[in-house]
Coordinates of C-alpha atoms in Angstrom, one line a residue:
Chain M
X1 CA 6.7 32.9 12.2
X2 CA 7.8 34.7 15.3
X3 CA 6.1 38.0 16.3
X4 CA 9.0 40.2 17.4
X5 CA 6.7 43.1 18.4
X6 CA 7.5 44.3 21.8
X7 CA 9.7 41.2 22.5
X8 CA 12.4 43.0 24.3
X9 CA 9.9 44.7 26.7
X10 CA 11.4 43.2 29.9
X11 CA 15.0 43.6 28.9
X12 CA 17.1 41.0 27.3
X13 CA 20.9 40.0 28.3
X14 CA 23.3 40.3 25.2
X15 CA 23.2 36.7 24.7
X16 CA 19.4 36.7 24.4
X17 CA 19.5 39.6 22.2
X18 CA 21.8 37.7 19.8
X19 CA 19.9 34.8 19.8
X20 CA 16.8 36.8 18.6
X21 CA 18.9 38.4 16.0
X22 CA 20.0 35.2 14.8
X23 CA 16.6 33.6 14.8
X24 CA 15.4 36.7 12.7
X25 CA 17.8 35.7 10.1
X26 CA 16.8 32.1 10.0
X27 CA 13.3 33.1 9.6
X28 CA 13.5 36.1 7.5
X29 CA 16.7 36.3 5.5
X30 CA 16.2 36.1 1.7
X31 CA 17.9 32.7 1.5
X32 CA 14.5 31.5 2.1
X33 CA 12.9 33.3 -0.6
X34 CA 11.4 31.3 -3.6
X35 CA 13.3 33.5 -6.1
X36 CA 16.6 32.6 -4.6
X37 CA 15.6 28.9 -4.6
X38 CA 14.7 29.0 -8.1
X39 CA 18.0 30.4 -8.8
X40 CA 19.8 27.5 -6.8
X41 CA 17.7 25.1 -8.8
X42 CA 19.2 26.2 -12.0
X43 CA 15.8 27.0 -13.3
X44 CA 16.5 30.6 -14.3
X45 CA 16.7 31.9 -17.8
X46 CA 19.4 34.2 -18.8
X47 CA 16.8 37.0 -18.8
X48 CA 16.1 36.3 -15.1
X49 CA 19.7 36.2 -14.1
X50 CA 20.2 39.5 -15.9
X51 CA 17.2 41.0 -14.1
X52 CA 18.5 40.0 -10.9
X53 CA 22.0 41.4 -11.5
X54 CA 20.5 44.7 -13.0
X55 CA 18.3 45.3 -10.0
X56 CA 20.7 44.1 -7.5
X57 CA 23.1 46.6 -8.8
X58 CA 21.0 49.4 -7.4
X59 CA 21.5 47.8 -3.9
X60 CA 25.3 47.3 -4.4
X61 CA 25.8 51.0 -5.6
X62 CA 23.9 52.3 -2.6
X63 CA 25.9 50.5 0.0
X64 CA 28.7 53.0 0.3
X65 CA 26.1 55.9 0.6
X66 CA 24.3 53.9 3.4
X67 CA 27.8 53.3 5.1
X68 CA 28.5 57.1 4.7
X69 CA 25.1 57.8 6.4
X70 CA 26.3 55.8 9.2
X71 CA 29.6 57.5 9.4
X72 CA 27.9 60.7 9.4
X73 CA 25.9 59.8 12.6
X74 CA 29.1 58.8 14.6
X75 CA 30.9 61.2 16.7
X76 CA 33.7 58.6 17.6
X77 CA 36.7 58.7 15.3
X78 CA 37.7 55.1 16.4
X79 CA 34.3 53.8 15.2
X80 CA 34.5 55.9 12.0
X81 CA 38.0 54.6 11.2
X82 CA 36.6 51.0 11.6
X83 CA 33.5 51.5 9.6
X84 CA 35.2 53.4 6.9
X85 CA 36.7 50.2 5.7
X86 CA 33.4 49.2 4.4
X87 CA 33.3 52.1 2.1
X88 CA 36.9 51.2 0.7
X89 CA 35.8 47.6 0.2
X90 CA 33.0 48.8 -2.0
X91 CA 34.5 51.8 -3.8
X92 CA 38.0 50.5 -4.1
X93 CA 41.1 52.7 -4.3
X94 CA 39.9 54.8 -7.2
X95 CA 36.0 54.0 -7.5
X96 CA 36.9 51.3 -10.1
X97 CA 38.2 48.3 -8.3
X98 CA 36.0 47.7 -5.3
X99 CA 32.7 45.8 -4.7
X100 CA 30.6 48.2 -6.9
X101 CA 32.8 47.7 -9.9
X102 CA 33.0 44.0 -9.4
X103 CA 29.2 43.8 -9.4
X104 CA 29.1 45.9 -12.6
X105 CA 31.5 43.2 -13.9
X106 CA 29.0 40.6 -12.9
X107 CA 26.3 42.5 -14.7
X108 CA 28.1 43.0 -18.0
X109 CA 29.5 39.4 -17.8
X110 CA 25.8 38.3 -18.2
X111 CA 25.5 40.3 -21.3
X112 CA 24.1 43.7 -19.8
X113 CA 25.0 47.0 -21.2
X114 CA 27.2 48.9 -18.6
X115 CA 25.5 52.3 -19.1
X116 CA 22.1 50.7 -18.9
X117 CA 22.8 49.1 -15.5
X118 CA 24.5 52.3 -14.1
X119 CA 21.7 54.5 -15.1
X120 CA 19.4 52.3 -13.0
X121 CA 16.5 53.3 -15.2
X122 CA 15.4 49.9 -16.1
X123 CA 15.4 48.8 -12.5
X124 CA 12.1 48.0 -10.9
X125 CA 10.6 50.8 -9.0
X126 CA 10.1 48.5 -5.9
X127 CA 14.0 47.9 -6.0
X128 CA 14.7 51.5 -6.2
X129 CA 12.2 52.4 -3.3
X130 CA 13.6 49.7 -1.1
X131 CA 17.2 50.7 -1.6
X132 CA 16.2 54.5 -1.0
X133 CA 14.4 53.2 2.2
X134 CA 17.7 51.5 3.4
X135 CA 19.8 54.7 2.8
X136 CA 17.2 57.0 4.4
X137 CA 17.0 54.5 7.3
X138 CA 20.7 54.7 8.0
X139 CA 20.6 58.6 7.5
X140 CA 17.6 59.3 9.9
X141 CA 17.8 56.6 12.7
X142 CA 20.3 56.7 15.5
X143 CA 23.6 55.2 14.9
X144 CA 22.8 52.0 16.9
X145 CA 19.9 51.2 14.5
X146 CA 22.1 52.0 11.4
X147 CA 24.8 49.4 12.7
X148 CA 21.9 46.9 13.6
X149 CA 20.5 47.1 10.0
X150 CA 23.8 45.8 8.7
X151 CA 23.5 42.7 10.7
X152 CA 22.2 40.7 7.6
X153 CA 25.9 40.2 7.0
X154 CA 25.8 37.6 9.7
X155 CA 23.9 35.4 7.4
X156 CA 25.5 36.4 3.9
X157 CA 28.3 33.9 4.0
X158 CA 25.9 31.3 4.0
X159 CA 24.0 32.5 1.1
X160 CA 27.2 33.2 -0.8
X161 CA 28.6 29.8 -0.2
X162 CA 25.4 28.4 -1.8
X163 CA 25.2 30.9 -4.6
X164 CA 28.5 30.7 -6.2
X165 CA 28.9 27.0 -6.6
X166 CA 25.2 26.9 -7.3
X167 CA 25.3 29.4 -10.3
X168 CA 28.6 28.0 -11.5
X169 CA 27.1 24.5 -11.6
X170 CA 23.8 25.3 -13.1
X171 CA 24.5 28.0 -15.6
X172 CA 27.4 27.1 -17.8
X173 CA 27.6 30.5 -19.5
X174 CA 28.6 32.1 -16.2
X175 CA 32.3 32.1 -15.4
X176 CA 34.0 32.1 -12.0
X177 CA 35.5 35.6 -13.1
X178 CA 32.0 36.9 -13.6
X179 CA 31.3 36.1 -10.0
X180 CA 34.5 37.8 -8.6
X181 CA 32.4 40.0 -6.4
X182 CA 31.6 37.4 -4.1
X183 CA 35.0 36.0 -3.2
X184 CA 36.1 39.0 -1.1
X185 CA 32.8 39.2 0.5
X186 CA 33.4 35.8 2.1
X187 CA 36.2 37.4 4.2
X188 CA 34.8 40.9 4.5
X189 CA 31.3 40.2 5.7
X190 CA 32.3 38.1 8.7
X191 CA 34.8 40.7 10.0
X192 CA 32.1 43.4 9.5
X193 CA 29.3 41.5 11.1
X194 CA 31.5 40.4 14.0
X195 CA 32.3 44.1 14.8
X196 CA 28.6 45.1 14.3
X197 CA 27.4 42.5 16.5
X198 CA 29.8 43.3 19.3
X199 CA 28.8 46.9 18.9
X200 CA 25.1 46.1 19.1
X201 CA 25.6 43.6 22.2
X202 CA 27.4 46.5 24.1
X203 CA 25.3 49.5 23.2
X204 CA 21.8 48.0 23.2
X205 CA 21.6 48.4 26.9
X206 CA 17.8 49.3 27.4
X207 CA 14.7 47.4 26.5
X208 CA 13.9 50.4 24.1
X209 CA 17.2 50.1 22.3
X210 CA 17.0 46.4 22.2
X211 CA 13.7 46.7 20.4
X212 CA 15.1 49.2 18.1
X213 CA 17.8 46.8 17.1
X214 CA 15.4 44.0 16.6
X215 CA 13.2 46.2 14.5
X216 CA 16.2 47.4 12.5
X217 CA 17.1 44.0 11.5
X218 CA 13.6 43.1 10.7
X219 CA 13.5 46.2 8.4
X220 CA 16.6 45.4 6.7
X221 CA 15.4 41.7 6.0
X222 CA 12.3 43.4 4.7
X223 CA 14.6 45.4 2.3
X224 CA 16.1 42.4 0.9
X225 CA 13.0 40.3 0.8
X226 CA 10.9 42.8 -1.1
X227 CA 13.5 43.1 -3.7
X228 CA 13.2 39.3 -4.4
X229 CA 9.4 39.6 -4.3
X230 CA 9.5 42.4 -7.0
X231 CA 12.0 40.3 -9.1
X232 CA 9.9 37.2 -8.7
X233 CA 6.7 38.9 -9.5
X234 CA 8.2 40.7 -12.6
X235 CA 10.4 37.8 -14.1
X236 CA 9.3 34.7 -12.4
X237 CA 6.4 32.6 -13.3
X238 CA 3.8 35.5 -13.2
X239 CA 6.0 37.3 -15.6
X240 CA 4.4 40.6 -15.0
X241 CA 7.2 43.0 -15.9
X242 CA 5.9 46.6 -15.1
X243 CA 6.0 49.4 -17.5
X244 CA 9.4 50.7 -18.4
X245 CA 11.2 48.0 -16.6
X246 CA 14.1 45.8 -18.1
X247 CA 12.9 43.3 -20.9
X248 CA 16.1 41.8 -21.9
X249 CA 19.0 42.9 -24.1
X250 CA 19.8 42.1 -27.8
X251 CA 23.4 42.0 -27.3
X252 CA 23.6 38.4 -25.8
Chain I
X1 CA 5.1 51.0 -24.4
X2 CA 6.4 54.6 -25.1
X3 CA 10.1 55.4 -24.2
X4 CA 9.7 58.8 -22.4
X5 CA 13.6 59.1 -21.8
X6 CA 14.6 62.5 -23.2
X7 CA 11.5 63.0 -24.9
X8 CA 11.3 66.7 -24.2
X9 CA 14.7 67.5 -25.4
X10 CA 13.7 69.8 -28.2
X11 CA 11.0 71.5 -26.2
X12 CA 7.3 71.1 -26.1
X13 CA 4.4 73.3 -26.3
X14 CA 2.0 73.2 -23.3
X15 CA -0.5 71.2 -25.6
X16 CA 2.2 68.7 -26.4
X17 CA 3.4 68.4 -22.9
X18 CA -0.4 67.8 -21.8
X19 CA -0.6 65.1 -24.5
X20 CA 2.3 63.2 -23.2
X21 CA 1.2 63.4 -19.7
X22 CA -2.3 62.0 -20.6
X23 CA -0.5 59.2 -22.6
X24 CA 1.6 58.2 -19.6
X25 CA -1.8 57.8 -17.6
X26 CA -3.2 55.9 -20.5
X27 CA -0.3 53.4 -20.5
X28 CA 1.0 53.4 -16.9
X29 CA -1.8 54.2 -14.7
X30 CA -2.7 51.3 -12.3
X31 CA -6.2 50.9 -13.8
X32 CA -4.2 48.7 -16.3
X33 CA -2.8 46.5 -13.5
X34 CA -3.9 42.8 -13.3
X35 CA -4.7 43.2 -9.6
X36 CA -7.2 46.0 -10.2
X37 CA -8.7 43.9 -13.1
X38 CA -8.9 41.0 -10.7
X39 CA -10.9 43.3 -8.3
X40 CA -13.3 44.5 -10.9
X41 CA -14.1 40.9 -12.0
X42 CA -15.3 40.0 -8.7
X43 CA -12.6 37.5 -8.2
X44 CA -11.2 38.8 -5.0
X45 CA -11.6 36.9 -1.5
X46 CA -12.4 39.0 1.4
X47 CA -8.8 38.5 2.5
X48 CA -7.6 40.0 -0.7
X49 CA -9.9 43.0 -0.3
X50 CA -8.8 43.4 3.3
X51 CA -5.1 43.3 2.3
X52 CA -5.8 45.8 -0.4
X53 CA -7.5 48.2 2.1
X54 CA -4.8 47.7 4.8
X55 CA -2.1 48.4 2.5
X56 CA -3.6 51.3 0.7
X57 CA -4.2 52.9 4.1
X58 CA -0.5 53.6 4.3
X59 CA -0.7 55.5 1.1
X60 CA -3.9 57.4 2.3
X61 CA -2.4 58.3 5.5
X62 CA 0.7 59.7 3.8
X63 CA -1.2 62.0 1.4
X64 CA -1.5 65.1 3.9
X65 CA 2.3 64.6 4.6
X66 CA 3.3 64.7 1.0
X67 CA 0.9 67.8 0.5
X68 CA 2.6 69.4 3.4
X69 CA 5.9 68.8 1.9
X70 CA 4.6 70.4 -1.3
X71 CA 3.5 73.4 0.9
X72 CA 6.8 73.7 2.5
X73 CA 8.5 74.1 -0.9
X74 CA 6.2 76.9 -2.0
X75 CA 7.1 80.6 -1.4
X76 CA 3.7 81.8 -2.8
X77 CA 1.0 82.4 -0.3
X78 CA -1.8 82.1 -3.1
X79 CA -0.5 78.7 -4.2
X80 CA -0.3 77.6 -0.7
X81 CA -3.7 78.9 0.1
X82 CA -5.0 76.7 -2.9
X83 CA -2.9 73.5 -2.1
X84 CA -3.8 73.7 1.5
X85 CA -7.4 72.6 0.6
X86 CA -6.1 69.1 -0.2
X87 CA -4.7 68.7 3.4
X88 CA -8.2 69.7 4.7
X89 CA -9.9 67.2 2.4
X90 CA -7.8 64.5 3.8
X91 CA -7.6 65.3 7.4
X92 CA -11.1 67.0 7.9
X93 CA -11.9 69.7 10.3
X94 CA -10.4 67.6 13.3
X95 CA -8.4 64.8 11.9
X96 CA -11.4 62.4 12.2
X97 CA -13.8 63.4 9.4
X98 CA -11.8 63.7 6.4
X99 CA -10.4 61.2 3.6
X100 CA -8.0 59.4 5.9
X101 CA -10.8 58.8 8.5
X102 CA -13.1 57.5 5.6
X103 CA -10.4 55.2 4.3
X104 CA -10.2 53.7 7.9
X105 CA -13.9 53.3 7.9
X106 CA -13.5 51.4 4.6
X107 CA -11.0 49.1 6.2
X108 CA -12.9 48.5 9.4
X109 CA -16.1 48.0 7.2
X110 CA -14.1 45.1 5.6
X111 CA -13.8 43.6 9.2
X112 CA -10.2 44.8 9.9
X113 CA -9.2 46.0 13.3
X114 CA -8.6 49.9 13.4
X115 CA -5.5 49.7 15.6
X116 CA -3.8 47.2 13.2
X117 CA -4.6 49.3 10.3
X118 CA -3.5 52.5 11.8
X119 CA -0.2 50.7 13.1
X120 CA 0.8 49.9 9.6
X121 CA 2.9 47.1 11.1
X122 CA 1.2 44.3 8.8
X123 CA 1.5 46.2 5.7
X124 CA 3.9 45.0 3.0
X125 CA 7.5 46.4 3.2
X126 CA 7.0 47.3 -0.5
X127 CA 4.0 49.5 0.1
X128 CA 5.7 51.3 3.0
X129 CA 8.8 51.7 0.8
X130 CA 6.7 53.1 -2.2
X131 CA 4.8 55.5 0.2
X132 CA 8.0 56.8 1.7
X133 CA 9.5 57.4 -1.7
X134 CA 6.5 59.4 -2.6
X135 CA 6.8 61.7 0.5
X136 CA 10.5 62.0 0.1
X137 CA 10.0 62.8 -3.6
X138 CA 7.7 65.8 -2.8
X139 CA 10.0 66.9 0.1
X140 CA 13.4 66.8 -2.0
X141 CA 12.4 67.7 -5.5
X142 CA 11.4 71.3 -6.7
X143 CA 7.9 72.4 -6.3
X144 CA 7.1 71.9 -10.0
X145 CA 7.8 68.4 -9.8
X146 CA 5.9 67.6 -6.4
X147 CA 2.9 69.2 -8.3
X148 CA 3.5 67.1 -11.4
X149 CA 3.6 64.0 -9.3
X150 CA 0.0 64.7 -8.2
X151 CA -1.1 64.5 -11.8
X152 CA -2.3 60.9 -11.6
X153 CA -5.4 62.5 -10.2
X154 CA -6.4 63.3 -13.8
X155 CA -7.0 59.5 -14.1
X156 CA -8.4 58.8 -10.7
X157 CA -12.1 59.6 -11.6
X158 CA -12.0 57.0 -14.2
X159 CA -10.7 54.4 -11.7
X160 CA -13.3 55.3 -9.0
X161 CA -16.2 55.4 -11.5
X162 CA -15.1 51.8 -12.4
X163 CA -14.3 50.7 -8.6
X164 CA -17.1 51.7 -6.6
X165 CA -20.2 50.2 -8.6
X166 CA -17.6 47.2 -9.5
X167 CA -17.1 46.6 -5.8
X168 CA -20.7 47.1 -4.9
X169 CA -22.0 44.8 -7.7
X170 CA -19.5 42.1 -7.1
X171 CA -19.0 41.9 -3.4
X172 CA -22.3 41.9 -1.6
X173 CA -20.9 42.1 1.8
X174 CA -19.5 45.7 1.1
X175 CA -22.0 48.3 1.6
X176 CA -22.2 51.9 0.1
X177 CA -21.4 53.4 3.3
X178 CA -18.0 51.4 3.6
X179 CA -17.0 53.0 0.2
X180 CA -17.9 56.5 1.4
X181 CA -14.3 57.5 0.9
X182 CA -14.8 57.8 -2.8
X183 CA -17.7 59.9 -3.3
X184 CA -16.0 63.2 -2.4
X185 CA -13.0 62.3 -4.3
X186 CA -15.1 62.4 -7.6
X187 CA -15.5 66.2 -7.2
X188 CA -12.1 66.8 -5.4
X189 CA -10.0 65.1 -7.7
X190 CA -10.9 67.0 -10.9
X191 CA -10.8 70.1 -9.1
X192 CA -7.3 69.3 -7.8
X193 CA -5.9 68.0 -11.0
X194 CA -7.1 70.8 -13.2
X195 CA -5.3 73.2 -11.0
X196 CA -2.0 71.1 -11.1
X197 CA -2.2 70.8 -14.9
X198 CA -2.7 74.5 -15.4
X199 CA 0.4 74.9 -13.0
X200 CA 2.6 72.4 -14.8
X201 CA 1.6 73.9 -18.4
X202 CA 2.4 77.4 -17.2
X203 CA 5.7 76.7 -15.3
X204 CA 7.3 73.9 -17.3
X205 CA 8.9 76.4 -19.7
X206 CA 12.1 74.7 -20.6
X207 CA 12.9 71.3 -22.1
X208 CA 14.5 70.5 -18.7
X209 CA 11.4 71.3 -16.7
X210 CA 9.2 69.5 -19.1
X211 CA 11.2 66.4 -18.9
X212 CA 11.3 66.6 -15.0
X213 CA 7.5 66.9 -15.1
X214 CA 7.3 63.9 -17.3
X215 CA 9.6 61.9 -15.1
X216 CA 7.7 62.9 -11.9
X217 CA 4.5 61.6 -13.4
X218 CA 6.2 58.4 -14.5
X219 CA 7.7 58.0 -11.0
X220 CA 4.1 58.5 -9.4
X221 CA 2.7 55.9 -11.7
X222 CA 5.5 53.7 -10.5
X223 CA 4.5 54.2 -6.7
X224 CA 0.9 53.1 -7.4
X225 CA 1.9 50.4 -9.8
X226 CA 4.5 48.7 -7.6
X227 CA 1.9 49.0 -4.6
X228 CA -0.3 46.6 -6.7
X229 CA 2.7 44.3 -7.9
X230 CA 3.3 43.7 -4.2
X231 CA -0.3 43.2 -3.4
X232 CA -0.8 40.7 -6.3
X233 CA 2.5 38.8 -5.4
X234 CA 1.6 38.4 -1.9
X235 CA -2.3 37.8 -2.0
X236 CA -2.9 37.0 -5.6
X237 CA -2.4 33.7 -7.4
X238 CA 1.2 33.3 -6.3
X239 CA 0.1 33.8 -2.6
X240 CA 3.5 34.6 -1.3
X241 CA 2.8 36.6 1.7
X242 CA 6.2 37.9 3.0
X243 CA 7.2 37.2 6.7
X244 CA 5.4 39.5 9.1
X245 CA 2.6 40.7 6.8
X246 CA -1.1 40.6 7.0
X247 CA -2.5 37.1 7.0
X248 CA -6.1 37.7 7.7
X249 CA -8.3 38.4 10.7
X250 CA -10.2 36.3 13.0
X251 CA -12.8 38.7 13.6
X252 CA -14.9 38.4 10.4

């Protein structure tokens, strides 16, 4: 595992910076997490898939808020007009036909109760803390770091390309319609990430800013990784569901 | 496991409220966590004890900041003068002789490098997110809820009374001096928690405030519990240390 601490101290070219960012993805993106591998191997129970969908909802539901925080930190109307599209992608025209709604459909398609999912009350505390940390990061850090934290989207088409056919093949009770969330993401994410990458390459023009960009992406991989850590601990082999967390539904 | 959702909807007497708060501790305080039980059973390796001390440092180091957030939310000089003592307990007269410094001594007594511990760079992301959530909670929520979130101190003398002799008996390389952090806590915590409990009993005078107090304590038990979940997943049987996290020291 590469140590990225102070790695930019002597300054990097944009290409060198991009190379480091892509290496972070290769090493730390949650496609490498045992819980994701378990899902791909078809080894998950319905309860485990439900727990994943219910917890991941907290993340999906917070995406437009973190993007609003990034908008808030930009003084450039051109940037804002471009970034705003992400919020429309997730909230849709009326709040009911975007990515958040599609994730809710995924959750209910797995047999979960819509109100329980939306309340987030049965989500793991670790999930909620990670999501909150992500929104706060985008709110409190400089714009450049908020943009950089979105760069996990560079790697998301790979995980989606693996996840959708994997789930459909291994879990016969999951329909393509239930997974409708992922389809638009395959075109949205590359558009979004190429904008962010170009922005970061252009604006990270000092060693300090380059290090901040690197740290922002590491932080973000930590958000996603820690969410799977918590899921795997609670619902994986250890099966140590914390007090108050989701324990399955009766309406399957 | 009791469901505390809407439990105060019809209003509670102060005694009923206190009974519920104590039940939350009984059910959800991290004295019940498998990772704590593993420590008490003498089954931890030195690496596991080190990981616990290194991660828990992030929590200890944030306590004076969350207490400052509570001070910030109080307009009553009498309350502030009383609550301020907690900050002195942790920071000491000069920042180097209070609880935070004593925890650092515990960490270095276990063979950890002081700078590594203080940098928090090798702590688990889940630890950092949980600690940040706690500070933000005390900052953003009404004073009453910040005070209520401190009520885990009602239960801490029990865990300390178990932890100190347990560690000394089972881990011969740990000295009483290394555990010096805990001794003052045995008198500080009961003083602190009896003040907080009296405050909560007096000021939670509507069903809404009572529910908020209950939810605040549940949240706080979630902070502490999730920290042990993360430790146990990374350093327990599963042994799934996330990228970038502490993997042991060479200077033992």
